[in-house]
mmCIF file of C-alpha atoms in Angstrom:
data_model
loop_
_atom_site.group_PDB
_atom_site.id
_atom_site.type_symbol
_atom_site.label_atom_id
_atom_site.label_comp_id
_atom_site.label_asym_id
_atom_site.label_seq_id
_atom_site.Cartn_x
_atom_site.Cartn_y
_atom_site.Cartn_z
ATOM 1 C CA UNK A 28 0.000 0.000 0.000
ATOM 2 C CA UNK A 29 1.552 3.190 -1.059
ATOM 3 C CA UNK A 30 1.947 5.993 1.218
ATOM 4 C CA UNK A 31 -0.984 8.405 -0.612
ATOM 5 C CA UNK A 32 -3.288 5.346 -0.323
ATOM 6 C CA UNK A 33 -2.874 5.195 3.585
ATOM 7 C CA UNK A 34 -2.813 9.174 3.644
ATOM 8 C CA UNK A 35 -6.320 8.909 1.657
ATOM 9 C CA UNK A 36 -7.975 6.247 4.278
ATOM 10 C CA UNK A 37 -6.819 8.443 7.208
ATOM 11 C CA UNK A 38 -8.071 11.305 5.777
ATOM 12 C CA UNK A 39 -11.675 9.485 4.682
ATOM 13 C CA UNK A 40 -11.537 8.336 9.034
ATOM 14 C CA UNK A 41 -10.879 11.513 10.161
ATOM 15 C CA UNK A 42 -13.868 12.762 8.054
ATOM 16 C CA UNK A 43 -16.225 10.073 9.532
ATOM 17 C CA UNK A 44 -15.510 10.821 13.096
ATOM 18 C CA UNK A 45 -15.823 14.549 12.522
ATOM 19 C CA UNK A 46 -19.044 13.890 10.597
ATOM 20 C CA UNK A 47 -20.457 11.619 14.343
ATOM 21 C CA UNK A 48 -19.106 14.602 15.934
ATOM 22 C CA UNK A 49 -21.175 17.485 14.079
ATOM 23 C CA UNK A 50 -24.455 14.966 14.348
ATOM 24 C CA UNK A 51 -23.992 15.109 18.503
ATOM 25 C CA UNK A 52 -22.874 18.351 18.850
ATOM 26 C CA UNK A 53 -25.030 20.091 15.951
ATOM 27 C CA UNK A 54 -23.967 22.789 14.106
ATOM 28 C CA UNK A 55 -25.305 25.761 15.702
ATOM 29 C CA UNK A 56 -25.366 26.979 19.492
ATOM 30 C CA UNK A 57 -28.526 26.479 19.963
ATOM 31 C CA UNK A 58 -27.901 22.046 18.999
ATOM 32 C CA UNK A 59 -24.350 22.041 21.145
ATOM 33 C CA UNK A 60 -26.226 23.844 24.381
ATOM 34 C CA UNK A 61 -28.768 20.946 23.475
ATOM 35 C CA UNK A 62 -26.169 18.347 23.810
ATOM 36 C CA UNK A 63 -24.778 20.138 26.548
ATOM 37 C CA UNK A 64 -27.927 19.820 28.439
ATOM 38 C CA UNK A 65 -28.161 15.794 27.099
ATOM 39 C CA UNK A 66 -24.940 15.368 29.108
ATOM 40 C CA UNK A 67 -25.631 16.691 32.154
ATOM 41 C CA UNK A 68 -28.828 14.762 32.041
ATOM 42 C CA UNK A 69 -26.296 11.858 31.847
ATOM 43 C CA UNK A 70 -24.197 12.730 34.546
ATOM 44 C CA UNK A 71 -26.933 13.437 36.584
ATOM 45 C CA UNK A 72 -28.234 10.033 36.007
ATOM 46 C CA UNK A 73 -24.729 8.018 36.750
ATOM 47 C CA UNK A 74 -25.542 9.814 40.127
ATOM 48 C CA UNK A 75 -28.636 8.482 40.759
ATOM 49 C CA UNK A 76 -27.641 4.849 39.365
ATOM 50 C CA UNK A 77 -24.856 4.907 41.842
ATOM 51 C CA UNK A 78 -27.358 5.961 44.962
ATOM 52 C CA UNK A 79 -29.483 3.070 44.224
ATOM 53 C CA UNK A 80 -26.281 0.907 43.730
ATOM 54 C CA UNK A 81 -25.399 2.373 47.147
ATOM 55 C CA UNK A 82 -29.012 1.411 48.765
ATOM 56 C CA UNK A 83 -28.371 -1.805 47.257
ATOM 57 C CA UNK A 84 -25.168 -2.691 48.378
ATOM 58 C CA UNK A 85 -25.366 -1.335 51.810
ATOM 59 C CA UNK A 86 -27.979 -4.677 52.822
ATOM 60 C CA UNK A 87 -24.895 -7.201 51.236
ATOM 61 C CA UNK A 88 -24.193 -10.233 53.375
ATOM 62 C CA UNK A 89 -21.267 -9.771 55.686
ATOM 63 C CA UNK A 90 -18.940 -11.864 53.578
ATOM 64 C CA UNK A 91 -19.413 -9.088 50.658
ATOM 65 C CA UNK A 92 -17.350 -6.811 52.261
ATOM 66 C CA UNK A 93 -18.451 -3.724 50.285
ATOM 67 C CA UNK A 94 -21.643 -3.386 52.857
ATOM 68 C CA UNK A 95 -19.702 -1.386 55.155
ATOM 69 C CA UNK A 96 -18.295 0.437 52.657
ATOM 70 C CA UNK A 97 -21.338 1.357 51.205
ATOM 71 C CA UNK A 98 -23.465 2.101 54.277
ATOM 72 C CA UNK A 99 -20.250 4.593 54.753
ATOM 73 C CA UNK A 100 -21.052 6.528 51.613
ATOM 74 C CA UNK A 101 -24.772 5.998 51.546
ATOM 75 C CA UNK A 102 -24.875 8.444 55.128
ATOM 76 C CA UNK A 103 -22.401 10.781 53.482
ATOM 77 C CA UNK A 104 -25.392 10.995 50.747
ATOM 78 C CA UNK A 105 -27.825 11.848 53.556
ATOM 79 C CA UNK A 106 -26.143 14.043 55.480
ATOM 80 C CA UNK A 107 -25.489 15.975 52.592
ATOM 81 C CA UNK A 108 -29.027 15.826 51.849
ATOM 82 C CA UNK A 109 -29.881 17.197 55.916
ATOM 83 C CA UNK A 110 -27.371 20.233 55.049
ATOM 84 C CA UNK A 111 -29.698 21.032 52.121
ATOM 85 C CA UNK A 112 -32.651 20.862 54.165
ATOM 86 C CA UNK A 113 -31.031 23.024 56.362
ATOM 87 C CA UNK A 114 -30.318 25.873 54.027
ATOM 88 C CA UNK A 115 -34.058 25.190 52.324
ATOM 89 C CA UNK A 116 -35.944 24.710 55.234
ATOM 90 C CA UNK A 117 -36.987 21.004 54.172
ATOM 91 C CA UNK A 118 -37.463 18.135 55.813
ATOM 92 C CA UNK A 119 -36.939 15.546 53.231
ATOM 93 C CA UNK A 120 -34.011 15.135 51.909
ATOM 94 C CA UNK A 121 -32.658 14.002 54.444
ATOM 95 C CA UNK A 122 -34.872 10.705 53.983
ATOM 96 C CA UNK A 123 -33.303 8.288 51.603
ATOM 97 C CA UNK A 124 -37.135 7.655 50.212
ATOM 98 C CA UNK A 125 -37.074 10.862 48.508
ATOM 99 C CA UNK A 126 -33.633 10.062 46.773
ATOM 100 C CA UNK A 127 -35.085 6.970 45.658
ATOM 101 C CA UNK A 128 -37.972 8.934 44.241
ATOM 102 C CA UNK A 129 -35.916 11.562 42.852
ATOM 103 C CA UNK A 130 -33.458 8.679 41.151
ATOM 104 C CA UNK A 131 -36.925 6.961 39.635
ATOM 105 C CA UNK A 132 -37.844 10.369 38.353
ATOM 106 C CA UNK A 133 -34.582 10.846 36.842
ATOM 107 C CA UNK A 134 -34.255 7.407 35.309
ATOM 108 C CA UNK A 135 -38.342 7.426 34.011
ATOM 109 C CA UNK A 136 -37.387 11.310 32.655
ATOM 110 C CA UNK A 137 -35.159 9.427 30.563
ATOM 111 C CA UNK A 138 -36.650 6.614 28.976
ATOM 112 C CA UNK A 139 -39.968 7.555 28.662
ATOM 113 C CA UNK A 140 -39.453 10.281 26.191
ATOM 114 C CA UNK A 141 -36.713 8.193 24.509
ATOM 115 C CA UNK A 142 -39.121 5.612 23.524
ATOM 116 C CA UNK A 143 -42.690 8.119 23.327
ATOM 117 C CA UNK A 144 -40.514 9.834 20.567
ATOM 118 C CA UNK A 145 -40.915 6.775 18.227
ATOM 119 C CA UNK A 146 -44.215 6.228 19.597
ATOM 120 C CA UNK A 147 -45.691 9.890 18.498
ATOM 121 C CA UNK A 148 -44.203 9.880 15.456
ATOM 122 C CA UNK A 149 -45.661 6.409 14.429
ATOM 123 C CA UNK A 150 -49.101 8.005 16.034
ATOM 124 C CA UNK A 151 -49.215 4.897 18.437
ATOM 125 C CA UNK A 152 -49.422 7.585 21.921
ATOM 126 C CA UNK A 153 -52.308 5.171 22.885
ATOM 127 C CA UNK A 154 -50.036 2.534 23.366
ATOM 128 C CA UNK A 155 -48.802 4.192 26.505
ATOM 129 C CA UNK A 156 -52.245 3.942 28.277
ATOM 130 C CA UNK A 157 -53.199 1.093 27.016
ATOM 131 C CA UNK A 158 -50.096 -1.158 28.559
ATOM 132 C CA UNK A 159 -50.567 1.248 32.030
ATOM 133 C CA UNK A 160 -54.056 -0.395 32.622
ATOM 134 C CA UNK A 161 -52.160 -3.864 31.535
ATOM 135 C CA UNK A 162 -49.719 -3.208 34.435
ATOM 136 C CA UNK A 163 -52.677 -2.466 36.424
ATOM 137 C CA UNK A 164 -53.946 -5.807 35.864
ATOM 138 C CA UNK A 165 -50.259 -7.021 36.635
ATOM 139 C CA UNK A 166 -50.346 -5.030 40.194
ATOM 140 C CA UNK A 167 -53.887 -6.364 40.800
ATOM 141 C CA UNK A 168 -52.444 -10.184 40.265
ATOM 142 C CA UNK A 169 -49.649 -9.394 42.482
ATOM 143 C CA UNK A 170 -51.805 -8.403 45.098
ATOM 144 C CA UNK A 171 -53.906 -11.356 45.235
ATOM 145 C CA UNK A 172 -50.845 -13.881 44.682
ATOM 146 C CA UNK A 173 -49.366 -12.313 47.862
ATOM 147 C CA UNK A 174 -52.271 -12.395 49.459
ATOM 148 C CA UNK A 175 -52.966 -15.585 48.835
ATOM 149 C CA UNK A 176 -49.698 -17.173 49.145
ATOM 150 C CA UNK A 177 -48.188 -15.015 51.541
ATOM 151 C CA UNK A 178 -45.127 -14.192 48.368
ATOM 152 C CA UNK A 179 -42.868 -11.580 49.562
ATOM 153 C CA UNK A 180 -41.463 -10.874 45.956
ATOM 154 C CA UNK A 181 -42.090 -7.407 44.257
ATOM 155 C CA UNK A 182 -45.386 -6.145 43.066
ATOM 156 C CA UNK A 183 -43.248 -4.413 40.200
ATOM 157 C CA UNK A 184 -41.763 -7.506 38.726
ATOM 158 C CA UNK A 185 -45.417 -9.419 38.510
ATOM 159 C CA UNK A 186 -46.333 -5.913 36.727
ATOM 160 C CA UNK A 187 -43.758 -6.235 34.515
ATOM 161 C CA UNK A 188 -44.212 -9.680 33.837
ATOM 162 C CA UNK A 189 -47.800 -9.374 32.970
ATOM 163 C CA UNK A 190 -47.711 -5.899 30.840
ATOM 164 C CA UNK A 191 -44.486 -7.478 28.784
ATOM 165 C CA UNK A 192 -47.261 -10.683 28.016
ATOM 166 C CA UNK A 193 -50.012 -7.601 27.209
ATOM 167 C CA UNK A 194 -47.805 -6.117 25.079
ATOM 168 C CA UNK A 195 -47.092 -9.103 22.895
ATOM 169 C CA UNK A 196 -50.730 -10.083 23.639
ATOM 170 C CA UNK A 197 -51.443 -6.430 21.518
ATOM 171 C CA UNK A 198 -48.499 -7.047 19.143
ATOM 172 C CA UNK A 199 -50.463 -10.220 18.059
ATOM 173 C CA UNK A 200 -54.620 -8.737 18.304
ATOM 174 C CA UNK A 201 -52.637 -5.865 15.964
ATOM 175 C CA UNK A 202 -51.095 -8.517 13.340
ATOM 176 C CA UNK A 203 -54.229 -10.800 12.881
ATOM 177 C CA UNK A 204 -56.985 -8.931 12.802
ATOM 178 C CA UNK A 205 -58.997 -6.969 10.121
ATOM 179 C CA UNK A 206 -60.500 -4.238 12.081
ATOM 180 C CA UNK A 207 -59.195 -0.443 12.322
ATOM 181 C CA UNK A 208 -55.418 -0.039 14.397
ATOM 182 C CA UNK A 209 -56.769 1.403 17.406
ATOM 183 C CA UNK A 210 -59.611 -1.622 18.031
ATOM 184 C CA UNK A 211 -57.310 -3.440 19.160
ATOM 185 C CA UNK A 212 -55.759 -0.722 21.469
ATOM 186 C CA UNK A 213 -59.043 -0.111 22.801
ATOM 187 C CA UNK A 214 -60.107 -3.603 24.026
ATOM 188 C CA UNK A 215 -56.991 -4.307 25.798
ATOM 189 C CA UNK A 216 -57.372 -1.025 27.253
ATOM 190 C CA UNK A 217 -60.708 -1.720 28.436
ATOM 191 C CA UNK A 218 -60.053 -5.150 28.999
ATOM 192 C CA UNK A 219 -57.015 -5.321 31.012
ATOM 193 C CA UNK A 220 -58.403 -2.708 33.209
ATOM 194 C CA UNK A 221 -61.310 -4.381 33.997
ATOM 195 C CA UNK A 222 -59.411 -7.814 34.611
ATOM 196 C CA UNK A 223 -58.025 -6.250 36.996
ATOM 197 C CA UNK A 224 -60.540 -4.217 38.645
ATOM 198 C CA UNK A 225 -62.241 -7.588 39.103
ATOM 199 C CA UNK A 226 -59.231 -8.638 40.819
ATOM 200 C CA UNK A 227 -59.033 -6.478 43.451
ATOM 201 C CA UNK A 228 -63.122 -6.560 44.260
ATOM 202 C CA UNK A 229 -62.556 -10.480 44.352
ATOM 203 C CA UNK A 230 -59.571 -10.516 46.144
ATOM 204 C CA UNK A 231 -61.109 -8.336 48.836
ATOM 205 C CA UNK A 232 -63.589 -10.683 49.741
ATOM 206 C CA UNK A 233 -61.741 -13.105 51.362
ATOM 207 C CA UNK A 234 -58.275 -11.712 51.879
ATOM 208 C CA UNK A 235 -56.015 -9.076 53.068
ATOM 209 C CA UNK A 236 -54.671 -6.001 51.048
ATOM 210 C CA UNK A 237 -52.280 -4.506 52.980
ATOM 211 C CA UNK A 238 -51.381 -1.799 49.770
ATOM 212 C CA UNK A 239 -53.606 0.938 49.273
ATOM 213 C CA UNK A 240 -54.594 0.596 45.438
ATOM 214 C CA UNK A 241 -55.049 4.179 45.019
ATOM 215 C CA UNK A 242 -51.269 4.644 45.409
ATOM 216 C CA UNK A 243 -50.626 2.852 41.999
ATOM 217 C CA UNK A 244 -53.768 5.065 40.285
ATOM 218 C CA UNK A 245 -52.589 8.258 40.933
ATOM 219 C CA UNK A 246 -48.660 7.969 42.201
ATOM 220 C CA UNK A 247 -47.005 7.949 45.715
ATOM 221 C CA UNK A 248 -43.837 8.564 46.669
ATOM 222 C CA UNK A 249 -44.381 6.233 49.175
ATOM 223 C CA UNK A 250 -44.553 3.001 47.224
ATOM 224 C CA UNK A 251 -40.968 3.348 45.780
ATOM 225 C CA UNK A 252 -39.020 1.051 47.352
ATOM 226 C CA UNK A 253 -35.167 -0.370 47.022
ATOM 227 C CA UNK A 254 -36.693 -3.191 44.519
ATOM 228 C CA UNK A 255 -38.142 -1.151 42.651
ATOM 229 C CA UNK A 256 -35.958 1.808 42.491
ATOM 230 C CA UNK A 257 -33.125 -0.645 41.615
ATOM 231 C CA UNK A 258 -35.489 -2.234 38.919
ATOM 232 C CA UNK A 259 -35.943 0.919 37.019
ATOM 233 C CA UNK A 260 -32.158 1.536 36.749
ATOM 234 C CA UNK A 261 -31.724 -2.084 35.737
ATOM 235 C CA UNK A 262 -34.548 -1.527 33.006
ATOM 236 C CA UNK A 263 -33.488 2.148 32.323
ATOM 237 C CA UNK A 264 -29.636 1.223 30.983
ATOM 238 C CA UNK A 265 -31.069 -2.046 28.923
ATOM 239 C CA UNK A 266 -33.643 0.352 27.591
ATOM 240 C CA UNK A 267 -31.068 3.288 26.593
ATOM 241 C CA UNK A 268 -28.123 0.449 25.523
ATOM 242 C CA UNK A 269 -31.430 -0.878 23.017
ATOM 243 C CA UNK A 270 -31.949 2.232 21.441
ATOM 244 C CA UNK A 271 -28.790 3.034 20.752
ATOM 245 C CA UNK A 272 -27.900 -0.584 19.037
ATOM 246 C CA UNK A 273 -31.305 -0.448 17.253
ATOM 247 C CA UNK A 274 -31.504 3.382 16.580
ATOM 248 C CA UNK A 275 -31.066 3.412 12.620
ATOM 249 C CA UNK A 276 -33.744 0.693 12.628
ATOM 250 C CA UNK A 277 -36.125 2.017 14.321
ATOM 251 C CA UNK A 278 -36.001 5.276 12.823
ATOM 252 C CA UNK A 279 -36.162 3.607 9.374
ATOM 253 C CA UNK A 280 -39.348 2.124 10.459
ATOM 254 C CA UNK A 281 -40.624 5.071 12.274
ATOM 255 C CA UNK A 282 -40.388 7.219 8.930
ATOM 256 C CA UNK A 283 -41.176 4.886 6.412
ATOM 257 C CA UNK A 284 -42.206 1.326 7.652
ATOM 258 C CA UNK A 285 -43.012 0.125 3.737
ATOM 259 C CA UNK A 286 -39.533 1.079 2.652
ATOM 260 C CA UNK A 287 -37.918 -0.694 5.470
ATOM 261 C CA UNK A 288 -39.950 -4.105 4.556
ATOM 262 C CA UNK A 289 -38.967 -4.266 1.178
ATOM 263 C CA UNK A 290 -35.494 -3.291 2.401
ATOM 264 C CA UNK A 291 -35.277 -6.569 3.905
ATOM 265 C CA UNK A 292 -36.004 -5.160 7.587
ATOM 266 C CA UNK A 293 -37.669 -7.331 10.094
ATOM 267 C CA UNK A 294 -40.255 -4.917 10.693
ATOM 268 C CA UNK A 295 -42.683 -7.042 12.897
ATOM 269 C CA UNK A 296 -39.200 -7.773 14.957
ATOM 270 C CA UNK A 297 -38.513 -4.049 15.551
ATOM 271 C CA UNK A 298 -42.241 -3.409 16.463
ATOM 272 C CA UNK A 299 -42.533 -6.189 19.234
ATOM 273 C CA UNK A 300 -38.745 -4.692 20.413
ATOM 274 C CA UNK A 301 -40.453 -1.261 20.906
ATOM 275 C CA UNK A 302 -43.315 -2.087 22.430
ATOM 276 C CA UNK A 303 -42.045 -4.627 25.048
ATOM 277 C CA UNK A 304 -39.604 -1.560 25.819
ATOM 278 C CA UNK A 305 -43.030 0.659 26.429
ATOM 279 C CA UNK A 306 -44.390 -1.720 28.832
ATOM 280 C CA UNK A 307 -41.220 -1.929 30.752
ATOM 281 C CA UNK A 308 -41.152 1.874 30.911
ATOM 282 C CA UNK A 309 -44.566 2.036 31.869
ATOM 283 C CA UNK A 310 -44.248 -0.027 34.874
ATOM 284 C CA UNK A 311 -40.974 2.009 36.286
ATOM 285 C CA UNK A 312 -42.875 4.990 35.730
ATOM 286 C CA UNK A 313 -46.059 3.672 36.764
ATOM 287 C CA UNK A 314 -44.555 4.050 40.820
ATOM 288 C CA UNK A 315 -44.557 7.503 40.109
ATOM 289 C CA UNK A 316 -47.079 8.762 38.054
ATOM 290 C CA UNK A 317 -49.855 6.205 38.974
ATOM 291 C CA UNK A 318 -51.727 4.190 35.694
ATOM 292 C CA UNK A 319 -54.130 6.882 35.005
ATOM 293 C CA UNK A 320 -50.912 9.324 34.287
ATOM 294 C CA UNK A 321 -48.305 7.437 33.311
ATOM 295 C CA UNK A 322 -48.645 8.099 29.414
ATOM 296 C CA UNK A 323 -48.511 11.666 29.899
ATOM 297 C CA UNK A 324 -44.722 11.173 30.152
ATOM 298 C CA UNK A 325 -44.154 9.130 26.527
ATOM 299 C CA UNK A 326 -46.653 11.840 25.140
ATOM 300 C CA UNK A 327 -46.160 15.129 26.510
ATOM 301 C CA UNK A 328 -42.209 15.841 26.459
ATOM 302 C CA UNK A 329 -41.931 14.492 22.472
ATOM 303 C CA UNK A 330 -45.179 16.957 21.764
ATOM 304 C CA UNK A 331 -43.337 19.892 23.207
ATOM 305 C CA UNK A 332 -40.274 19.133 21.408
ATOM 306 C CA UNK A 333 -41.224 18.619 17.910
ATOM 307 C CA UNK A 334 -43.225 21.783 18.522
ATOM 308 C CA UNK A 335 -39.412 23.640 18.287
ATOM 309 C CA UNK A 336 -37.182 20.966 17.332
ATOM 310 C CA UNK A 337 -35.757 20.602 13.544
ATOM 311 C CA UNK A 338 -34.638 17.589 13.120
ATOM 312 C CA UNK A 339 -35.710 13.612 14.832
ATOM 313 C CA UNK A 340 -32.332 13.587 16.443
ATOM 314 C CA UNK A 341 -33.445 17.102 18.077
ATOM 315 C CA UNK A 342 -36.626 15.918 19.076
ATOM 316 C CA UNK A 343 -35.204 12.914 20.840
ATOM 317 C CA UNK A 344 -33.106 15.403 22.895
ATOM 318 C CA UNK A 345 -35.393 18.266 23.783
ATOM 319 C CA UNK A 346 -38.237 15.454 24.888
ATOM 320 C CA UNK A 347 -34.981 13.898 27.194
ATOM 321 C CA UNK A 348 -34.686 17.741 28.663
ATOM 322 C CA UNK A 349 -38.225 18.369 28.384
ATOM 323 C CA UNK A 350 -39.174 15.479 30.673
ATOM 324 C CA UNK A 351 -37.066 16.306 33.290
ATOM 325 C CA UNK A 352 -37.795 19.784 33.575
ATOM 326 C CA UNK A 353 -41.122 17.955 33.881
ATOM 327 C CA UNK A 354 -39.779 15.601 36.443
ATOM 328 C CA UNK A 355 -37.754 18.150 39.371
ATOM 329 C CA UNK A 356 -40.590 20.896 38.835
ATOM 330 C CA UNK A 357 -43.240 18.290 39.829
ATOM 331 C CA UNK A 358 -41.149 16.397 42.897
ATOM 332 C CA UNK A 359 -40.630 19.340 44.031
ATOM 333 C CA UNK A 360 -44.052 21.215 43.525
ATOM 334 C CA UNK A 361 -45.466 17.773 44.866
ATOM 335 C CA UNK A 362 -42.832 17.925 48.031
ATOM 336 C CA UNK A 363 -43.648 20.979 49.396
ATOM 337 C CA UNK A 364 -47.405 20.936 48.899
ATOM 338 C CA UNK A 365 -47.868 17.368 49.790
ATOM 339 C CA UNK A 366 -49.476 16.926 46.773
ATOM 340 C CA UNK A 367 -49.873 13.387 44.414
ATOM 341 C CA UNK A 368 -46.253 13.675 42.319
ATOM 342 C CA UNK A 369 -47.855 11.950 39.324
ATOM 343 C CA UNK A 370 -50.716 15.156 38.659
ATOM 344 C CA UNK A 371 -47.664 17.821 39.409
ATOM 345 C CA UNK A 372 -44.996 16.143 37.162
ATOM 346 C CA UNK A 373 -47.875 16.575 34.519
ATOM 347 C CA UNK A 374 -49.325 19.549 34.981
ATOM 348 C CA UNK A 375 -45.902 20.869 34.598
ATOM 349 C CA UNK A 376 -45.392 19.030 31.682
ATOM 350 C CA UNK A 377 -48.335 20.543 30.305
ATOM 351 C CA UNK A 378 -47.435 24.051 31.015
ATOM 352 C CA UNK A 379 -43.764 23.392 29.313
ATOM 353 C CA UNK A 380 -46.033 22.152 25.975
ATOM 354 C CA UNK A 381 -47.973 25.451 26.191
ATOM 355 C CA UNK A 382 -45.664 27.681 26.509
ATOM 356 C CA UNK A 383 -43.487 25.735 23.556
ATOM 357 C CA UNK A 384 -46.636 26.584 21.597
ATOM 358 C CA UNK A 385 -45.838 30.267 21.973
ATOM 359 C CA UNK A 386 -42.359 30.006 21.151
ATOM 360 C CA UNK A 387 -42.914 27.674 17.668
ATOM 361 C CA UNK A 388 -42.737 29.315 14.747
ATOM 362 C CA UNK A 389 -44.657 27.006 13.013
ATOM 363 C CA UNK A 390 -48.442 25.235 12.977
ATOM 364 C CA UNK A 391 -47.239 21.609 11.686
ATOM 365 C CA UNK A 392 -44.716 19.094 13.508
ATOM 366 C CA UNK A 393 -43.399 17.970 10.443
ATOM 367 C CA UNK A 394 -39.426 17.417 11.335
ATOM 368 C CA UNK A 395 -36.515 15.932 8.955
ATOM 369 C CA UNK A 396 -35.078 13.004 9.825
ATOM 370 C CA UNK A 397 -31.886 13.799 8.758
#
């Protein structure tokens, strides 16, 4: 290989890594503040990850070692948090329940605008409710298997369980039958939510319910515990790792679903993958902002973005910023009014789309997807 050959291919890889570079960064101020704001969001995450880590590791037998360790840093955590209760005149950050609600905020801030931006864009929002009231039905099972049984598993993983087998349950109804797309939607909606307020009446009649249902209909800060806080960061990296393997592919199907079959694509495999990744972000954030809410989250953030955003890849990072702005305005709006956390994280949501409305310079949210 001559030197000008190797000079050429050096030149051609410098040009592709500056190319990755300009499609993070942007080209403009406005795109690399954007990014800016991505990695902070990022950072801010790690944090949270490694408090739940913490919570997690500070319970590990003796001969783990780290529990001490841990336990060490976890109180530096909350003593840091009782110095900012101090200078706020708070009383709850000092509690490590709030951290693990702030962390599940963070986390569900995330991924539930990552994956609502594909969902909006394929107009399939309703998919979002529709696998809350599954989870409902999963929460309602859980209930009466523990109550029954005396289990002392989480509620959260039943939930999970059951809206992944809804989702592939709606996958299938969506594949094989003739009616309109949103019949489909519609009857499992209905359906699952009735399963599993039959459930719950049923399960009442002969056995304890220690869990106030209301708690998973409308939010509670209360019923985020170390399971499930460590759950949603489990499901929260797989989710994010997913989308950034699969990214191309599912914004080839996104855009232009026809085009991507007779490219060879496995469409039907791509669908099931984003779905199944709904339903597991719809249980994390279903601690949080209860099943009646919990779609506000894949909905609201994407529909203020693409309201200002240019471009998909500018979508996909406004929603990320969008939703938590959404997130830290409602904690704390919820915190210091003792308010439900799942209405406040939306209402502020919905005054972020309004006022996005005001600043768009356009009527359509018709973005390129270059």
């Amino acid at each position: 290989m001559s030197l000008d050959t190797r000079s050429d291919e050096n030149t051609a890889s410098g040009d592709r890594v500056v190319g990755r570079l300009e499609w993070f960064l942007g080209n403009s101020g406005r795109e690399r503040l954007e990014f800016a704001g991505i990695v902070a969001t990022g950072v801010l995450a790690a944090a949270m990850i490694g408090f739940i880590v913490l919570d997690w590791l500070r319970f590990a037998p003796d001969w783990a070692i780290v529990g001490p360790y841990a336990e060490w840093v976890f109180n530096q955590f909350l003593i840091a948090g009782a110095w900012m209760d101090v200078y706020l005149g708070t009383n709850v950050f000092r509690h490590p329940i709030t951290w693990r609600a702030i962390a599940t905020g963070v986390l569900i801030g995330i991924v539930a605008p990552l994956v609502g931006t594909y969902l909006v864009h394929r107009q399939m929002a309703l998919i979002g409710e529709t696998l809350a009231h599954t989870a409902f039905a999963g929460v309602a099972v859980g209930l009466l298997f523990v109550a029954v049984t005396g289990w002392s598993g989480s509620l959260l993983f039943v939930a999970l369980v059951v809206s992944a087998l809804g989702a592939l349950g709606l996958q299938w109804l969506t594949e094989r039958t003739n009616t309109y797309g949103d019949v489909p939607i519609a009857i499992v909606l209905s359906g699952s939510f009735a399963v599993g307020t039959l459930l719950i009446s049923w399960g009442r009649d002969f056995a304890a319910m220690a869990i106030n249902i209301e708690h998973f209909l409308f939010g509670s800060l209360a019923i985020v515990t170390v399971e499930g806080a460590r759950m949603v960061a489990v499901l929260s990296v797989a989710v994010v790792a997913v989308v950034a393997v699969t990214y191309k592919q599912l914004l080839f199907i996104t855009f232009d679903e026809q085009a991507a079959r007779v490219a060879r694509l496995n469409v039907d495999r791509y669908n099931t993958l984003l779905i199944v990744m709904t339903a597991v972000v719809v249980v994390g954030a279903m601690q949080i902002l209860g099943v009646i809410l919990v779609a506000a989250m894949l909905v609201i953030p994407v529909a203020a973005a693409s309201q200002v955003a240019h471009s998909f890849r500018e979508t996909l990072f406004l929603s990320i910023l969008i939703g938590q702005l959404s997130i830290h305005g409602g904690l704390a709006f919820s915190i210091s009014q003792s308010l439900p956390p799942g209405g406040s994280i939306v209402v502020v949501a919905i005054v972020i789309y309004l006022f996005s409305i005001l600043l768009s310079d356009r009527s359509g949210t018709s973005i390129s997807i270059h």
